[in-house]
Amino acid sequence: MAATLTWKILHTKRDLSSGKISEVAWELKGVDSDDNTNTHETTGTTVTDGDVTTAYADLKESDVIKWVKDDLGSTKVSELEAEATSGVIQNLGVPW
């Protein structure tokens, strides 16, 4: 069984006058790629300085995911991804 990992931005908080994003709510989801029945999710909030060189309307989710990963650091990203993969493989969850 292999796990498919997906990073997703749930929402952002920004300063309306500058367009600068100050907070990002994110999710890392691991899904059993064999049958999609086992999942493991981790969520968090990252405070960021944002990138005001890119207009808010022109931002892509991939840009913001990169900010989150940069803020967390490669060691923490690896730990979270390993945890999500392990959670899927170990069939963590509840029966309801």
Rosetta silent file (secondary structure, phi, psi, omega in degrees, C-alpha in Angstrom):
SEQUENCE: MAATLTWKILHTKRDLSSGKISEVAWELKGVDSDDNTNTHETTGTTVTDGDVTTAYADLKESDVIKWVKDDLGSTKVSELEAEATSGVIQNLGVPW
SCORE:     score description
SCORE:     0.000 S_00000001
   1 L     0.000  131.912  177.616    0.000    0.000    0.000 S_00000001
   2 L  -115.897  153.697  179.511    1.342    3.405   -0.935 S_00000001
   3 E  -108.131  138.965  172.143    0.183    6.785    0.273 S_00000001
   4 E  -101.734  123.618 -178.212   -0.528    9.787   -1.902 S_00000001
   5 E  -101.031  135.460  179.422    0.269   13.042   -0.086 S_00000001
   6 E  -132.842  123.845  172.793   -1.540   16.269   -0.898 S_00000001
   7 E   -92.436  137.111 -179.216   -0.809   19.725    0.515 S_00000001
   8 E  -140.482  141.116  174.099   -3.784   22.106    0.413 S_00000001
   9 E   -93.078  122.030 -178.694   -4.327   25.701    1.470 S_00000001
  10 E   -82.269  -43.554  174.527   -7.580   26.008    3.414 S_00000001
  11 E  -169.114  166.165  176.823   -7.621   29.801    3.633 S_00000001
  12 E  -128.122  157.981  173.650   -5.412   32.847    4.020 S_00000001
  13 E  -119.089  131.179 -177.596   -5.641   36.021    6.051 S_00000001
  14 E  -136.465  158.868  174.017   -4.381   39.203    4.404 S_00000001
  15 L   -82.958  121.081 -176.275   -4.057   42.912    4.961 S_00000001
  16 L   -65.990  -31.187 -177.604   -6.524   44.541    2.581 S_00000001
  17 L   -74.911  -35.878 -178.164   -4.485   47.699    2.128 S_00000001
  18 L  -103.155  -19.867 -175.663   -1.227   45.978    1.170 S_00000001
  19 L    79.709    2.692 -176.403   -2.484   42.619   -0.054 S_00000001
  20 L   -76.252  128.736  177.928    0.148   40.979    2.130 S_00000001
  21 E   -81.237  129.302 -177.841   -0.770   37.536    3.467 S_00000001
  22 E  -110.515  -17.329 -176.986   -0.092   37.262    7.188 S_00000001
  23 E  -149.987  140.182 -179.385   -1.560   33.867    8.014 S_00000001
  24 E  -131.161  125.713  172.246   -2.104   30.617    6.124 S_00000001
  25 E   -98.093  127.293 -173.933   -4.258   27.681    7.227 S_00000001
  26 E  -131.527  165.768  178.931   -3.055   24.502    5.547 S_00000001
  27 E  -140.072  139.956  171.212   -3.727   20.793    5.417 S_00000001
  28 E  -117.812  121.398 -176.557   -1.547   17.805    4.578 S_00000001
  29 E  -120.824  130.168  173.559   -3.578   14.761    3.637 S_00000001
  30 E  -107.634  130.331 -178.487   -2.315   11.248    3.097 S_00000001
  31 E  -126.805  138.496  174.996   -4.611    8.882    1.200 S_00000001
  32 E   -63.124  112.001 -175.277   -4.248    5.173    0.553 S_00000001
  33 L   -74.909   -9.255  177.690   -3.580    5.204   -3.178 S_00000001
  34 L   -77.995  -45.776 -177.458   -4.785    1.604   -3.540 S_00000001
  35 L  -139.027    3.882  176.397   -8.392    2.117   -2.533 S_00000001
  36 L    58.904   23.444  179.934   -8.690    5.610   -1.022 S_00000001
  37 L   -95.644  -23.589 -178.528  -10.277    4.299    2.174 S_00000001
  38 L  -105.390  125.214  178.674   -7.518    5.164    4.639 S_00000001
  39 E  -130.301  157.056  174.479   -6.661    8.817    5.222 S_00000001
  40 E  -142.450  124.831 -177.055   -4.517   10.783    7.646 S_00000001
  41 E  -120.587  141.793  173.126   -4.790   14.568    7.906 S_00000001
  42 E  -127.588  133.799  177.616   -2.627   17.166    9.590 S_00000001
  43 E  -125.159  157.950  179.214   -3.634   20.822    9.718 S_00000001
  44 E  -164.320  173.186  176.149   -1.831   23.905   10.893 S_00000001
  45 E  -126.806  132.117 -179.880   -1.537   27.638   10.675 S_00000001
  46 E  -118.392  131.006  174.304    1.583   29.368    9.477 S_00000001
  47 E   -92.218  130.063 -174.752    2.328   33.041    9.999 S_00000001
  48 L  -134.685  157.792  173.311    4.152   34.443    7.025 S_00000001
  49 L   -80.976  -15.588  179.781    5.454   37.749    5.747 S_00000001
  50 L    69.606  173.760 -178.701    3.915   36.930    2.393 S_00000001
  51 L  -122.821  102.261 -177.463    5.197   38.025   -0.967 S_00000001
  52 L   -83.869    1.929  175.748    3.913   41.443   -1.940 S_00000001
  53 L   -80.601  -13.581  175.719    5.695   41.279   -5.291 S_00000001
  54 L  -110.772  124.932  179.716    2.893   39.009   -6.524 S_00000001
  55 L   -60.725  142.804 -177.836   -0.577   40.513   -6.618 S_00000001
  56 H   -51.070  -45.543 -177.843   -3.048   38.695   -4.373 S_00000001
  57 H   -66.189  -20.784 -178.006   -5.278   37.851   -7.339 S_00000001
  58 H   -95.113   -4.861  179.942   -2.312   36.354   -9.210 S_00000001
  59 L   -66.224  146.102  174.739   -1.179   34.022   -6.420 S_00000001
  60 L  -112.134  154.601  178.684   -1.379   30.302   -7.027 S_00000001
  61 H   -57.147  -37.939 -179.665   -1.926   27.686   -4.351 S_00000001
  62 H   -61.299  -33.773  176.884    1.506   26.259   -5.208 S_00000001
  63 H   -62.303  -46.897 -175.427    3.096   29.641   -4.333 S_00000001
  64 H   -72.162  -36.593  175.135    1.516   29.659   -0.888 S_00000001
  65 H   -59.875  -40.049  177.794    2.302   25.967   -0.269 S_00000001
  66 H   -61.611  -41.927  177.664    5.949   26.817   -0.976 S_00000001
  67 H   -59.531  -45.776 -178.675    5.772   29.611    1.644 S_00000001
  68 H   -60.789  -47.995 -179.125    4.316   27.185    4.185 S_00000001
  69 H   -63.836  -39.887  177.608    6.978   24.552    3.491 S_00000001
  70 H   -62.869  -41.073 -179.735    9.740   27.174    3.625 S_00000001
  71 H   -66.651  -40.568  179.661    8.377   28.442    6.946 S_00000001
  72 H   -70.329  -34.715 -176.872    8.152   24.925    8.411 S_00000001
  73 L    90.327  152.733 -173.771   11.605   23.954    7.160 S_00000001
  74 H   -63.464  -34.166 -179.985   12.619   20.799    5.334 S_00000001
  75 H   -65.504  -47.148 -179.495   13.032   18.722    8.512 S_00000001
  76 H   -66.619  -39.645  177.799    9.494   19.477    9.755 S_00000001
  77 H   -59.747  -45.215  178.873    8.020   18.949    6.268 S_00000001
  78 H   -61.908  -42.014  178.258    9.712   15.536    6.106 S_00000001
  79 H   -62.270  -46.021 -179.702    8.406   14.644    9.579 S_00000001
  80 H   -63.137  -42.528 -179.595    4.835   15.659    8.693 S_00000001
  81 H   -67.671  -37.508  177.246    4.933   13.761    5.401 S_00000001
  82 H   -66.153  -40.503  178.730    6.347   10.660    7.119 S_00000001
  83 H   -63.439  -43.677  179.514    3.635   10.895    9.781 S_00000001
  84 H   -63.946  -42.081  178.821    0.908   11.195    7.137 S_00000001
  85 H   -64.929  -45.511 -179.740    2.309    8.226    5.215 S_00000001
  86 H   -63.031  -40.884  179.896    2.649    6.164    8.389 S_00000001
  87 H   -61.577  -36.658  178.669   -0.874    7.051    9.492 S_00000001
  88 H   -71.237  -47.224 -176.693   -2.286    5.757    6.214 S_00000001
  89 H   -65.120  -36.347 -179.221   -0.244    2.564    6.223 S_00000001
  90 L   -81.979    0.018  179.338   -1.086    1.789    9.862 S_00000001
  91 L    58.675   43.371  177.651   -4.786    2.296    9.148 S_00000001
  92 L   -68.886  145.358  177.166   -5.219    4.896   11.883 S_00000001
  93 L   155.743 -164.823  177.420   -8.748    6.157   12.315 S_00000001
  94 L  -128.758  157.510 -175.615  -12.116    5.403   13.876 S_00000001
  95 L   -81.695    0.905 -179.289  -14.822    2.973   12.733 S_00000001
  96 L  -111.800    0.000    0.000  -17.572    5.581   12.316 S_00000001
